[in-house]
Coordinates of C-alpha atoms and ligand atoms in Angstrom, one line a residue:
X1 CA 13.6 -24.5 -47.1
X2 CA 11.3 -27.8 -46.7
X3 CA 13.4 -29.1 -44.1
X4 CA 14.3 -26.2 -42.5
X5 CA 10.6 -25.9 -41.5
X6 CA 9.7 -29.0 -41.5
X7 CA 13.1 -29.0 -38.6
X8 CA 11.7 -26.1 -36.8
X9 CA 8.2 -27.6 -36.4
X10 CA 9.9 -30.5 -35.0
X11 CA 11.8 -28.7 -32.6
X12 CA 8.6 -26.9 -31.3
X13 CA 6.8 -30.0 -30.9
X14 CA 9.6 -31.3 -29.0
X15 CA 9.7 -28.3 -26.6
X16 CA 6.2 -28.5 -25.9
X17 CA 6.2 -31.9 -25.3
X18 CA 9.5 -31.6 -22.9
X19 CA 6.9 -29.0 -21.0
X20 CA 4.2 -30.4 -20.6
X21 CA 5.9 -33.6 -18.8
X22 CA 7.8 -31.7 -17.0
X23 CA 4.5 -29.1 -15.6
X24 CA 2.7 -32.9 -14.9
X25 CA 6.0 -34.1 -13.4
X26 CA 5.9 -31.2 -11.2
X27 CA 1.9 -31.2 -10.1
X28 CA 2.0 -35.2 -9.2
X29 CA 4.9 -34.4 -7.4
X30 CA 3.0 -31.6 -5.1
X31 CA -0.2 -34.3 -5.3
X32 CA 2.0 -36.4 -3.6
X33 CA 2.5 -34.7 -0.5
X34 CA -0.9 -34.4 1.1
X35 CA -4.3 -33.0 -0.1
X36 CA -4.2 -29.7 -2.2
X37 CA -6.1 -26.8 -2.2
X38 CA -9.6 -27.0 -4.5
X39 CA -8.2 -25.2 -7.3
X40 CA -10.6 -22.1 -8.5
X41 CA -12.2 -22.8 -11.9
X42 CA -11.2 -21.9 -15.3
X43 CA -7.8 -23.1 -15.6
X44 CA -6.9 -23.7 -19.0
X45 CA -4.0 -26.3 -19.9
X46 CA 0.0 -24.9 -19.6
X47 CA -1.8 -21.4 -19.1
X48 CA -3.5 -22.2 -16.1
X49 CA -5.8 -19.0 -15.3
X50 CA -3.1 -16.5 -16.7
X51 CA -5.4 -15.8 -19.1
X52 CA -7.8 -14.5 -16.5
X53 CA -5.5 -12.7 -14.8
X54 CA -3.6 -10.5 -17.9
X55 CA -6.0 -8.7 -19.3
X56 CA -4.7 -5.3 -18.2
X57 CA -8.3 -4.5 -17.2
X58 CA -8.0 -3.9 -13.0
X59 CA -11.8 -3.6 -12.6
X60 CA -12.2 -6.7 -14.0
X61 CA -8.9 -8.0 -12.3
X62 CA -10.8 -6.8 -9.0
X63 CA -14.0 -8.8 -9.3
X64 CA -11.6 -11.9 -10.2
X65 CA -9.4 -12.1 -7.0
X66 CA -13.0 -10.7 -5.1
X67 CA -14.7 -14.2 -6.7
X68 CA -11.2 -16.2 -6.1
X69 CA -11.5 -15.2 -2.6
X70 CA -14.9 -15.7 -2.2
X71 CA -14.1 -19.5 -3.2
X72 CA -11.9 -20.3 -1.0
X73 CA -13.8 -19.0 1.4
X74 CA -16.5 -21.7 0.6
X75 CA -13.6 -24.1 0.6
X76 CA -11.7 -24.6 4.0
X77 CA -10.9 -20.9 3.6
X78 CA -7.6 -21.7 0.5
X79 CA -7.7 -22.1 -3.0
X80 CA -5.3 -22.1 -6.1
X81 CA -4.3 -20.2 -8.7
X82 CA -1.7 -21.3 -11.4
X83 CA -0.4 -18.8 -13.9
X84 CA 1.5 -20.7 -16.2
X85 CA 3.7 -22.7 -14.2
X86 CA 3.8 -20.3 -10.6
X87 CA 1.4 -22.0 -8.6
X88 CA -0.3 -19.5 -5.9
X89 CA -2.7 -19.9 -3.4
X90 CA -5.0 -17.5 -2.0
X91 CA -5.5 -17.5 1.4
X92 CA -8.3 -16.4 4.0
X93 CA -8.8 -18.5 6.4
X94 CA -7.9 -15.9 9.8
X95 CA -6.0 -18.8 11.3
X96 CA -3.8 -19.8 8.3
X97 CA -3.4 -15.9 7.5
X98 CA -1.5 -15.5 10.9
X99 CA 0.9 -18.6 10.0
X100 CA 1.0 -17.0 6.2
X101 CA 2.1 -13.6 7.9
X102 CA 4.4 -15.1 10.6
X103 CA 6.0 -17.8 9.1
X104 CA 6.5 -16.6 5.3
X105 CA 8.8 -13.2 5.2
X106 CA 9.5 -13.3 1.4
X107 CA 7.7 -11.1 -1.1
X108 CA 6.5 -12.5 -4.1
X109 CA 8.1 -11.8 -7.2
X110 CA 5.9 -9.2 -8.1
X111 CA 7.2 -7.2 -5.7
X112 CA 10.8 -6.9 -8.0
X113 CA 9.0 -4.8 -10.6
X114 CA 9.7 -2.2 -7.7
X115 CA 13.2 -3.2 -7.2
X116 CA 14.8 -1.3 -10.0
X117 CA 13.9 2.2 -8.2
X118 CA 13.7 0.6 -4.4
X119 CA 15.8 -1.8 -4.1
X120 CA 16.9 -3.4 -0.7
X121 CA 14.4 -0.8 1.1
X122 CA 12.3 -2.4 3.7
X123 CA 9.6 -2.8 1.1
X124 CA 11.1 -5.6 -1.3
X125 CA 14.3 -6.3 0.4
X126 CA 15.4 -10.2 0.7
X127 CA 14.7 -11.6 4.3
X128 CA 18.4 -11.5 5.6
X129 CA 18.6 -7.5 4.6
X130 CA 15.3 -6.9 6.1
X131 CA 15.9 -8.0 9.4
X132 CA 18.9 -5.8 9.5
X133 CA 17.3 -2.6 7.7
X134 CA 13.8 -3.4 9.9
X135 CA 16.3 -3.2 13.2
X136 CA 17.7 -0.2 12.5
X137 CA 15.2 2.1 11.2
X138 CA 12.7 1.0 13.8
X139 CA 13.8 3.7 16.2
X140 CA 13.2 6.5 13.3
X141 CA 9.3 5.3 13.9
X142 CA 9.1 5.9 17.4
X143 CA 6.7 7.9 19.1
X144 CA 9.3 10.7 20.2
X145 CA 10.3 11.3 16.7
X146 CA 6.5 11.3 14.7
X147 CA 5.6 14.1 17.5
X148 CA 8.3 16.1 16.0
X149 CA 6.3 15.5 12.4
X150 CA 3.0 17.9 13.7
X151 CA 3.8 20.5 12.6
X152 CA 4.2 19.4 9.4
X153 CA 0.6 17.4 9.4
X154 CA -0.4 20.9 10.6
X155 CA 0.7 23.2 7.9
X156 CA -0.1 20.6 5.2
X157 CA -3.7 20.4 6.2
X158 CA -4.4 24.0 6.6
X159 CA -2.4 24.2 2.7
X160 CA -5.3 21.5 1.3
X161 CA -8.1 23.5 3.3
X162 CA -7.0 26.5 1.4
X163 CA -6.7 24.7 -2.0
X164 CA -10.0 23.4 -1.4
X165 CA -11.8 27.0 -1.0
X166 CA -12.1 27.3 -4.9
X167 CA -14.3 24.0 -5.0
X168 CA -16.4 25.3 -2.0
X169 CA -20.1 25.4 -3.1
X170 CA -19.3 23.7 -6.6
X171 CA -20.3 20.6 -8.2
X172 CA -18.4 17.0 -7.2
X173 CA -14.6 17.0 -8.1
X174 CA -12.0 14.2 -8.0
X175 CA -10.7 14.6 -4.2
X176 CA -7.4 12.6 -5.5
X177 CA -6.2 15.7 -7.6
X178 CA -5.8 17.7 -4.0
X179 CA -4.9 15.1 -1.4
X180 CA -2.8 13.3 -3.5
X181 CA 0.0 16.0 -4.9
X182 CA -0.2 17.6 -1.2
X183 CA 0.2 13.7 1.1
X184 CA 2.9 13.0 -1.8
X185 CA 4.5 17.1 -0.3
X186 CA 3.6 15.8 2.8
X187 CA 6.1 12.6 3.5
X188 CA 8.9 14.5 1.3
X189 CA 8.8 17.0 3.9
X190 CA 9.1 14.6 6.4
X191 CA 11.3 12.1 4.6
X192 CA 14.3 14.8 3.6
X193 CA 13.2 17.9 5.2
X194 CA 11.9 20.9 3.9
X195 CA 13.2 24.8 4.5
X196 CA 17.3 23.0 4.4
X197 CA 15.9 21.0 0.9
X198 CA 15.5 23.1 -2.0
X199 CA 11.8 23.4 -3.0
X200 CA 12.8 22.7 -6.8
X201 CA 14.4 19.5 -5.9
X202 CA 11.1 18.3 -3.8
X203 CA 8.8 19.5 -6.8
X204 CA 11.3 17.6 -9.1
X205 CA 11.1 14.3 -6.4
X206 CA 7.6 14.5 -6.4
X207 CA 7.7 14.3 -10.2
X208 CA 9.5 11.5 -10.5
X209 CA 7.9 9.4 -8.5
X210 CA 4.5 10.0 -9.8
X211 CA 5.4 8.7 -13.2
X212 CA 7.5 5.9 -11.6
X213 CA 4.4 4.5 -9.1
X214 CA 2.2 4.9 -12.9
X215 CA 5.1 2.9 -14.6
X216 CA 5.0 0.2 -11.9
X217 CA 1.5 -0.1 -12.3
X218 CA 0.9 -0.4 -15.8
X219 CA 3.9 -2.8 -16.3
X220 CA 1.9 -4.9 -13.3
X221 CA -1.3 -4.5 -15.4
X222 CA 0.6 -5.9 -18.6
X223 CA 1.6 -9.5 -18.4
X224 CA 3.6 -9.0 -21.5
X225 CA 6.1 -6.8 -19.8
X226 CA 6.9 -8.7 -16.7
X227 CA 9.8 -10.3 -18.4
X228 CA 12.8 -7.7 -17.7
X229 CA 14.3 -8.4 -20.6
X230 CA 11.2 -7.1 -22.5
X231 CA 9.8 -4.2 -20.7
X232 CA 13.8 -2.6 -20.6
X233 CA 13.3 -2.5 -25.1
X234 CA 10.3 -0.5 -24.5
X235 CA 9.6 3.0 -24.1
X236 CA 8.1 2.2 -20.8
X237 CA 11.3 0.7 -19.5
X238 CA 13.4 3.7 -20.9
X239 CA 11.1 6.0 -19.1
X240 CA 11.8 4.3 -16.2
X241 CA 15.0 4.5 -16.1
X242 CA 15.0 8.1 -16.7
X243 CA 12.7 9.0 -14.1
X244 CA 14.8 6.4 -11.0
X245 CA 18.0 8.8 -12.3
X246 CA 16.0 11.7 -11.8
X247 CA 14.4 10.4 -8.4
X248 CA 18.2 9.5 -7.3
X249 CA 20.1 12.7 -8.4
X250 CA 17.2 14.4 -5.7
X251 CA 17.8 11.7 -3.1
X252 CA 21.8 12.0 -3.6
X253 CA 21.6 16.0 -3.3
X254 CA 19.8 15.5 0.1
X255 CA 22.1 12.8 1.4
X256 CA 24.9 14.5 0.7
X257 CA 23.8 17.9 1.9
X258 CA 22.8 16.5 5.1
X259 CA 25.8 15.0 5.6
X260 CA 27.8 18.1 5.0
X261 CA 25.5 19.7 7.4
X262 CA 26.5 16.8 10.2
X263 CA 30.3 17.1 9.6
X264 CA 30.5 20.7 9.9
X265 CA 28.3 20.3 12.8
X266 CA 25.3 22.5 11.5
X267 CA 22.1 21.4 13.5
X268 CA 20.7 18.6 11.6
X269 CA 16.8 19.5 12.4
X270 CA 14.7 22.2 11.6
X271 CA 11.6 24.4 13.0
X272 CA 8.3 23.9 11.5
X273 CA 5.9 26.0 12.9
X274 CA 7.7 26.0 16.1
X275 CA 8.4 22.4 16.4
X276 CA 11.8 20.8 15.8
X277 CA 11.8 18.4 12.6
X278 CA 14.2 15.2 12.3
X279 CA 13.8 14.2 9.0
X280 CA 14.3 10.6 8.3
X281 CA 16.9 11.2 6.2
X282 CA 18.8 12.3 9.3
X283 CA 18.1 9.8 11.5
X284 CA 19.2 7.5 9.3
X285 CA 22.3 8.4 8.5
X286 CA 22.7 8.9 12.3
X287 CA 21.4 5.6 12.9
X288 CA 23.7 3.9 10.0
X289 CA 26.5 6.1 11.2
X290 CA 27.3 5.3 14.3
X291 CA 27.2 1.6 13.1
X292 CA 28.3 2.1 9.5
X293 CA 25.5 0.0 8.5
X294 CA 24.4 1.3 5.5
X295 CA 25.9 2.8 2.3
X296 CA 24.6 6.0 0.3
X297 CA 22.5 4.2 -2.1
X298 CA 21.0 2.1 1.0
X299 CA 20.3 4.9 2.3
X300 CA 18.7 6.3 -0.9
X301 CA 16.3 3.4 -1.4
X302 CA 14.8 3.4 2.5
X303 CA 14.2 7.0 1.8
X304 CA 12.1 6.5 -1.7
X305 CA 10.7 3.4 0.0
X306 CA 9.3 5.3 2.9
X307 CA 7.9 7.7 0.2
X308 CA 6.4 5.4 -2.0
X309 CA 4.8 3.4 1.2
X310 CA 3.9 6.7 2.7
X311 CA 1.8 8.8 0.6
X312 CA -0.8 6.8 -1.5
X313 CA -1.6 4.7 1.1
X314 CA -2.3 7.5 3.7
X315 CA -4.3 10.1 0.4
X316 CA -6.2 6.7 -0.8
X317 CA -7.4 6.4 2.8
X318 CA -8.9 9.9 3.8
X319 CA -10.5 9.9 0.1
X320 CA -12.7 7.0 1.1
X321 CA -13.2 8.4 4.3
X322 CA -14.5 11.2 3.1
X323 CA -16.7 8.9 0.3
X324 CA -18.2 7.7 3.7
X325 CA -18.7 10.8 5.5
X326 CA -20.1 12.7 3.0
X327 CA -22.7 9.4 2.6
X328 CA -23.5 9.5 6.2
X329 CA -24.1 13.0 7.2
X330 CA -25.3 12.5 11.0
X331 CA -21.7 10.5 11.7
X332 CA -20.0 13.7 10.0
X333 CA -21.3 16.0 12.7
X334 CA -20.4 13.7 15.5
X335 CA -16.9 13.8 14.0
X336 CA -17.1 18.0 13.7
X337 CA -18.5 18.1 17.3
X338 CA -15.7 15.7 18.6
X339 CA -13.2 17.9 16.7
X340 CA -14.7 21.2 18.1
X341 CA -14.8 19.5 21.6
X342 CA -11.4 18.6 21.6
X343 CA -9.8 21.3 19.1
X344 CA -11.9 24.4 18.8
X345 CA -10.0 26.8 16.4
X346 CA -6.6 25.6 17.2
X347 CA -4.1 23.0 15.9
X348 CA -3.4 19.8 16.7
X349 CA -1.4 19.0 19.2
X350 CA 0.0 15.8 20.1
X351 CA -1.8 15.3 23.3
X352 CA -4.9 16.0 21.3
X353 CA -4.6 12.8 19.5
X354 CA -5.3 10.0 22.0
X355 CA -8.8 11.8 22.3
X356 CA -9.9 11.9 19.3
X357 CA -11.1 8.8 19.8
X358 CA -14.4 9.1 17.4
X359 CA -12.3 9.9 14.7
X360 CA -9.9 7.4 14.8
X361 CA -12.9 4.9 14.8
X362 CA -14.0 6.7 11.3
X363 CA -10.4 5.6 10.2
X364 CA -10.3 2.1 11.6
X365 CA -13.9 1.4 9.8
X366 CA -12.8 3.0 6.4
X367 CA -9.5 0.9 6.4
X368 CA -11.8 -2.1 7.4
X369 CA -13.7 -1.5 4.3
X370 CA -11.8 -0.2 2.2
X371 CA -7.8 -1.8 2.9
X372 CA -5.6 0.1 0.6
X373 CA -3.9 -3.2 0.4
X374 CA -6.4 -5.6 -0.1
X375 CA -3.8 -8.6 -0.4
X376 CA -0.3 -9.1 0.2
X377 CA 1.8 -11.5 -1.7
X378 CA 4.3 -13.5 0.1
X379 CA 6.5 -16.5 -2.0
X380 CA 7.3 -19.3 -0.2
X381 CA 11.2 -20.9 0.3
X382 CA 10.1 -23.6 3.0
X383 CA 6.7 -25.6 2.4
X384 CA 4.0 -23.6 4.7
X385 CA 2.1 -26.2 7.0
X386 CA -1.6 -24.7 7.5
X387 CA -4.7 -26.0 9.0
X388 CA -6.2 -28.0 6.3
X389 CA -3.3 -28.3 3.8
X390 CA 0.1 -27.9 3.4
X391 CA 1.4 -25.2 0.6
X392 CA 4.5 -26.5 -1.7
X393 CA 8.0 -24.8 -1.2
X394 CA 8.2 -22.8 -4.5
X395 CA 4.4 -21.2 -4.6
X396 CA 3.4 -17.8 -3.6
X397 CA 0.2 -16.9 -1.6
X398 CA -2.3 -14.4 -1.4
X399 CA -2.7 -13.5 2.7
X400 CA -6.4 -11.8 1.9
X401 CA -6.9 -8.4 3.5
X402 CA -9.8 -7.6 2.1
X403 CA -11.3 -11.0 3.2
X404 CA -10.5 -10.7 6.8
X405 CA -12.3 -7.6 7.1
X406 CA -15.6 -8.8 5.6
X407 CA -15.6 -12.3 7.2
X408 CA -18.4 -13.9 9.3
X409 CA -16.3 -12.9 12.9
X410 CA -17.6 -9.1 12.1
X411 CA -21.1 -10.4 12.3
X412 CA -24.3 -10.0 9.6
X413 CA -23.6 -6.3 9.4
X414 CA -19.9 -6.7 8.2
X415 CA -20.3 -4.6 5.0
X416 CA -22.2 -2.0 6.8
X417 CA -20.0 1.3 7.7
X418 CA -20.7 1.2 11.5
X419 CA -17.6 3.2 13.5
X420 CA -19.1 2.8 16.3
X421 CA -18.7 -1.2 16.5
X422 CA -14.6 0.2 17.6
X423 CA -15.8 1.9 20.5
X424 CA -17.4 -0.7 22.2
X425 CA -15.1 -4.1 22.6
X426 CA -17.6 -6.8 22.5
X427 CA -18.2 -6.0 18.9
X428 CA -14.4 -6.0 17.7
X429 CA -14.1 -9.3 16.7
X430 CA -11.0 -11.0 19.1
X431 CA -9.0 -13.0 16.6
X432 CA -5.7 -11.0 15.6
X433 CA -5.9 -11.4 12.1
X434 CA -9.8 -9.5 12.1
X435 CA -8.3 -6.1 11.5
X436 CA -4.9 -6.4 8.9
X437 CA -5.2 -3.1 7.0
X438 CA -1.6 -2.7 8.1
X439 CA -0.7 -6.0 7.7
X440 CA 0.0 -8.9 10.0
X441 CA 3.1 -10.4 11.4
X442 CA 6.6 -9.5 11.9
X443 CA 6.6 -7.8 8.7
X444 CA 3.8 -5.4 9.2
X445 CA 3.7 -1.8 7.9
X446 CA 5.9 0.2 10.2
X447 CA 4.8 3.9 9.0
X448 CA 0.7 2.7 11.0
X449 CA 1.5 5.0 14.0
X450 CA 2.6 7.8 11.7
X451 CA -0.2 7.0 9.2
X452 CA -2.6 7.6 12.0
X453 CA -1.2 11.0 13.5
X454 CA -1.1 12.2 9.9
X455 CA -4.2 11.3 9.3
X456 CA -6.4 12.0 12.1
X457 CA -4.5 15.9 11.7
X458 CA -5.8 16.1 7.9
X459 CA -9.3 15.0 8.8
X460 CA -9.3 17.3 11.4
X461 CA -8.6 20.4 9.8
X462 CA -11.1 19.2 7.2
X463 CA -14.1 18.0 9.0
X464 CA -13.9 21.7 10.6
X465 CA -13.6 23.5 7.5
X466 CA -16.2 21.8 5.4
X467 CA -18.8 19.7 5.0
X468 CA -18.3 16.7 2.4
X469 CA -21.1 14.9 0.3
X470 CA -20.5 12.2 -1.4
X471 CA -22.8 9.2 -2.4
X472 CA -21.0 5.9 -1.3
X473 CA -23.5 3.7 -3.5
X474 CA -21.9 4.7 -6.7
X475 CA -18.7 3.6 -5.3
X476 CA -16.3 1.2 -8.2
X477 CA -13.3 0.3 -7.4
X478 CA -10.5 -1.4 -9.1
X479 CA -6.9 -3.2 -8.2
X480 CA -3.5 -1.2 -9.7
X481 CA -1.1 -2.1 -7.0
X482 CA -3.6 -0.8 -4.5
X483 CA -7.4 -0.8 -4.1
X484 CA -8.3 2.0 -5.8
X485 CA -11.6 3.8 -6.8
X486 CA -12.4 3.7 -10.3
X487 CA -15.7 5.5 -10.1
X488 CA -17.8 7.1 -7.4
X489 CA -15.2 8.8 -5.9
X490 CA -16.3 12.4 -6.6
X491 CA -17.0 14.4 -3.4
X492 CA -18.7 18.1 -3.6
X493 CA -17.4 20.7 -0.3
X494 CA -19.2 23.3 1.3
X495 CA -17.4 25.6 3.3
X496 CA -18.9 25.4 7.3
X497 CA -19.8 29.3 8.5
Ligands
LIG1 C1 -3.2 4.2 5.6 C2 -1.9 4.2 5.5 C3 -1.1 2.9 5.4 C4 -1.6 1.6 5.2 C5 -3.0 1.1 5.0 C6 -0.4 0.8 5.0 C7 -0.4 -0.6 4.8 C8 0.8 -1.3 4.7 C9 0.8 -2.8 4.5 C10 -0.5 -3.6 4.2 C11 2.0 -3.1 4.4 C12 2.6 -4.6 4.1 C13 2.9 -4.6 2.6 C14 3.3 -5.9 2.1 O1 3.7 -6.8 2.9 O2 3.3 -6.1 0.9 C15 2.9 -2.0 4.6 C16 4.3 -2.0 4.7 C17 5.0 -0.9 4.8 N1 4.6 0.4 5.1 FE1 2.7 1.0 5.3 N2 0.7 1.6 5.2 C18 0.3 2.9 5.4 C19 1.1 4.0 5.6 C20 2.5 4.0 5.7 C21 3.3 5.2 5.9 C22 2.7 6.5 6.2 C23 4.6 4.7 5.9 C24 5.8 5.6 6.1 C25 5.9 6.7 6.6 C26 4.6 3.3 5.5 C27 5.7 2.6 5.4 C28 5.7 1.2 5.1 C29 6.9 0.4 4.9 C30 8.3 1.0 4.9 C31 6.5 -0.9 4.8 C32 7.4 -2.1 4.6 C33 7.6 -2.7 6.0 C34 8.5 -3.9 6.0 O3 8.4 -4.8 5.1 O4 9.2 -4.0 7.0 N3 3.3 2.9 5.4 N4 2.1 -0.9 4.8

């Protein structure tokens, strides 16, 4: 029993030992090729600053990449971050962010914990899929087809106005329980159709993805279940597996339905309040059709992909728009009176949209303040030469959203909500990266056209309805996948006469 330990301990020893020349082999090989990046402090030997990083708390996990950022700002605009032995870099220099975006394509590996429900979808797909995928459904994005989606954004926002009438006159709610079940209704609609698409199977989609996004983020929360191997033996993992076979026996329904529908040559759009709906379910199987591009489950994951991309992003945005228009009363009214100007009592209509040019600066400033993505995470194959320092082949970076938007090129009033710097051009700062709520590069969000349309209509119909209050100063927020609030966020309605 003596020397079975006494073996065991030896073994250990050994391991460690092989490690940690190995993790010193590795860092004086990077040393080697050029200065590094000032490294952010607190690493802790083997660990690095993993121990920072998994706590599972994302308000303290905020403030953490907020300082990390905030240091490399102070330091030639990069700094580093090891977690165990994956080095990353954080990134916010505007200059080296544009090479990051352009140059880098890969997602990081955190990106896979999506993979089991998304896989190859534009999303996480591996570069050489991408640029097929990206190709193809491009034309799905175009204006032509998002004018056919109005009368959805329509109907949807007068739905939410109506929910809203039971909170009209009471105390502050949680926006998110309204905006977020009906922008989740909203991009199923659009994503599969809706009066062909049985309403049970939509409610059953929407299910299923809610738990799934909540299963992604705790799992991204919890270093301990990042391993696969681990988070499949617990009940998280099992859940997740249930609720992707629940999302796909929806998605499979649709998809073969629709196709159905396009041999037997049944029209393959729909009427929404009088305006013909493609879904993009349609177009592409059209699109992969006529090619034979992509198979059923390709198909399956561009449609949950465009879901999951779709919905929080857009609901996340109007809530802290609203935060800031019910903190800044006089820019509410100028955004009714452009509304009533333009509108009066009537839909939206797609020629509408170019002038409402007020409210689109409301957007622009909110997503400036408040990116839904505050960083994106892109691993690097090649070694990525930047201004100051060149990042090892191997290591992920942080391109810095959030850091973009509150750099010096904004000016002394950058954390200020000001809307009307986007109306005049000498106060929109010219470098490409200074607005990236959307992202930068060749791999930029493609839904921003549609995001816009859908949510100028929603604000729209709101801003005419009601008045918002809100108090901006007791704003938290923290980092699940997304910048999210965490307190603050509570917004009281009064119906307008
Ligand atoms: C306010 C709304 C939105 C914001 C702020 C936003 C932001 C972003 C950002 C930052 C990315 C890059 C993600 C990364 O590289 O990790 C992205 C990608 C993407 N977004 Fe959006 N998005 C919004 C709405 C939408 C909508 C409405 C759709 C679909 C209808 C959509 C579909 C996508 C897709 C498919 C990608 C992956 C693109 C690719 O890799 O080719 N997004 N979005």
């Amino acid at each position: 029993m003596f020397i079975v330990t006494n073996m065991w301990i030896t073994v250990v020893i050994a391991l460690v030992a092989i490690y940690i020349i190995v993790a010193v082999l590795v860092s004086r090989s990077r040393a080697n090729k050029g200065p590094r990046p000032p490294e952010y402090p607190g690493a802790l030997p083997l660990i690095g600053h993993g121990h920072l990083f998994g706590s599972g708390n994302s308000d303290a996990f905020w403030l953490l990449l907020q300082d990390c950022y905030r240091f490399a700002n102070s330091n030639s605009g990069v700094a580093g971050l090891r977690i165990v032995q994956t080095q990353y870099y954080m990134v916010t220099d505007p200059d080296d962010c544009v090479t990051l975006a352009n140059t880098a394509l890969d997602k990081d590996v955190v990106y896979d914990f999506m993979k089991p429900f998304l896989g190859e979808g534009l999303l996480t797909a591996t570069v050489p899929i991408w640029k097929i995928h990206r190709k193809l459904l491009t034309p799905a994005f175009s204006q032509g087809v998002l004018d056919g989606f109005i009368g959805v954004f329509n109907s949807q926002s007068k739905k939410l106005v109506s929910s809203l009438n039971q909170e009209d006159g009471k105390k502050p709610f949680d926006f998110w329980t309204y905006i977020g079940p009906n922008a989740l209704e909203t991009i199923c609609l659009t994503a599969m159709g809706g009066a062909t698409t049985d309403d049970r199977l939509t409610s059953k989609y929407m299910r299923a993805t809610e738990n799934l996004y909540n299963i992604i983020v705790s799992r991204f929360q919890r270093f301990w279940l990042h391993n696969n191997f681990v988070f499949n033996l617990t009940s998280l993992g099992r859940r997740q597996k249930k609720y992707i076979k629940m999302a796909n026996g929806v998605t499979s329904a649709v998809l073969e339905r629709r196709k159905n529908e396009l041999v037997n040559g049944t029209p393959n759009s729909e009427e929404n309040s009088g305006k013909k709906l493609k879904a993009f379910i349609d177009l592409i199987i059209e699109y992969s059709g006529e090619r034979g591009l992509l198979s059923d489950q390709e198909i399956r994951e561009e449609v949950s992909t465009i879901i999951i991309a779709g919905h929080d992003t857009s609901a996340s945005t109007i809530v802290y728009t609203l935060v800031l228009l019910g903190s800044h009363p006089e820019i509410q009214e100028r955004v009714f009176k452009e509304i009533d100007e333009v509108l009066g009592d009537r839909d939206v209509e797609k020629q509408d949209l170019p002038k409402l040019v007020f409210v689109e600066a409301v957007l622009k400033e909110a997503l400036r303040l408040y990116p839904i993505a505050p960083f994106i995470v892109r691993r690097l194959t090649e070694s990525l030469k930047l201004k100051h320092y060149t990042l090892p082949a191997g290591s992920s970076a942080f391109l810095a959203i959030h850091a973009l938007h509150r750099h010096k090129m904004w000016g002394d009033d950058a954390e200020h909500f000001l809307p009307d710097r986007w109306l005049d051009k000498n106060r929109i700062p010219e470098h490409q990266a200074a607005f990236a709520a959307f992202s930068l590069g060749r791999r930029m969000c493609i839904g921003k056209n549609y995001a816009l349309m859908n949510m100028k209509t929603t604000l729209a119909h709101l801003i005419r309805s009601f008045r918002f209050k809100s108090n901006i100063s007791e704003l938290k927020l923290k980092i699940d996948l997304m910048l999210k609030p965490h307190a603050g966020h509570y917004i009281a309605v009064e119906r307008r006469m």
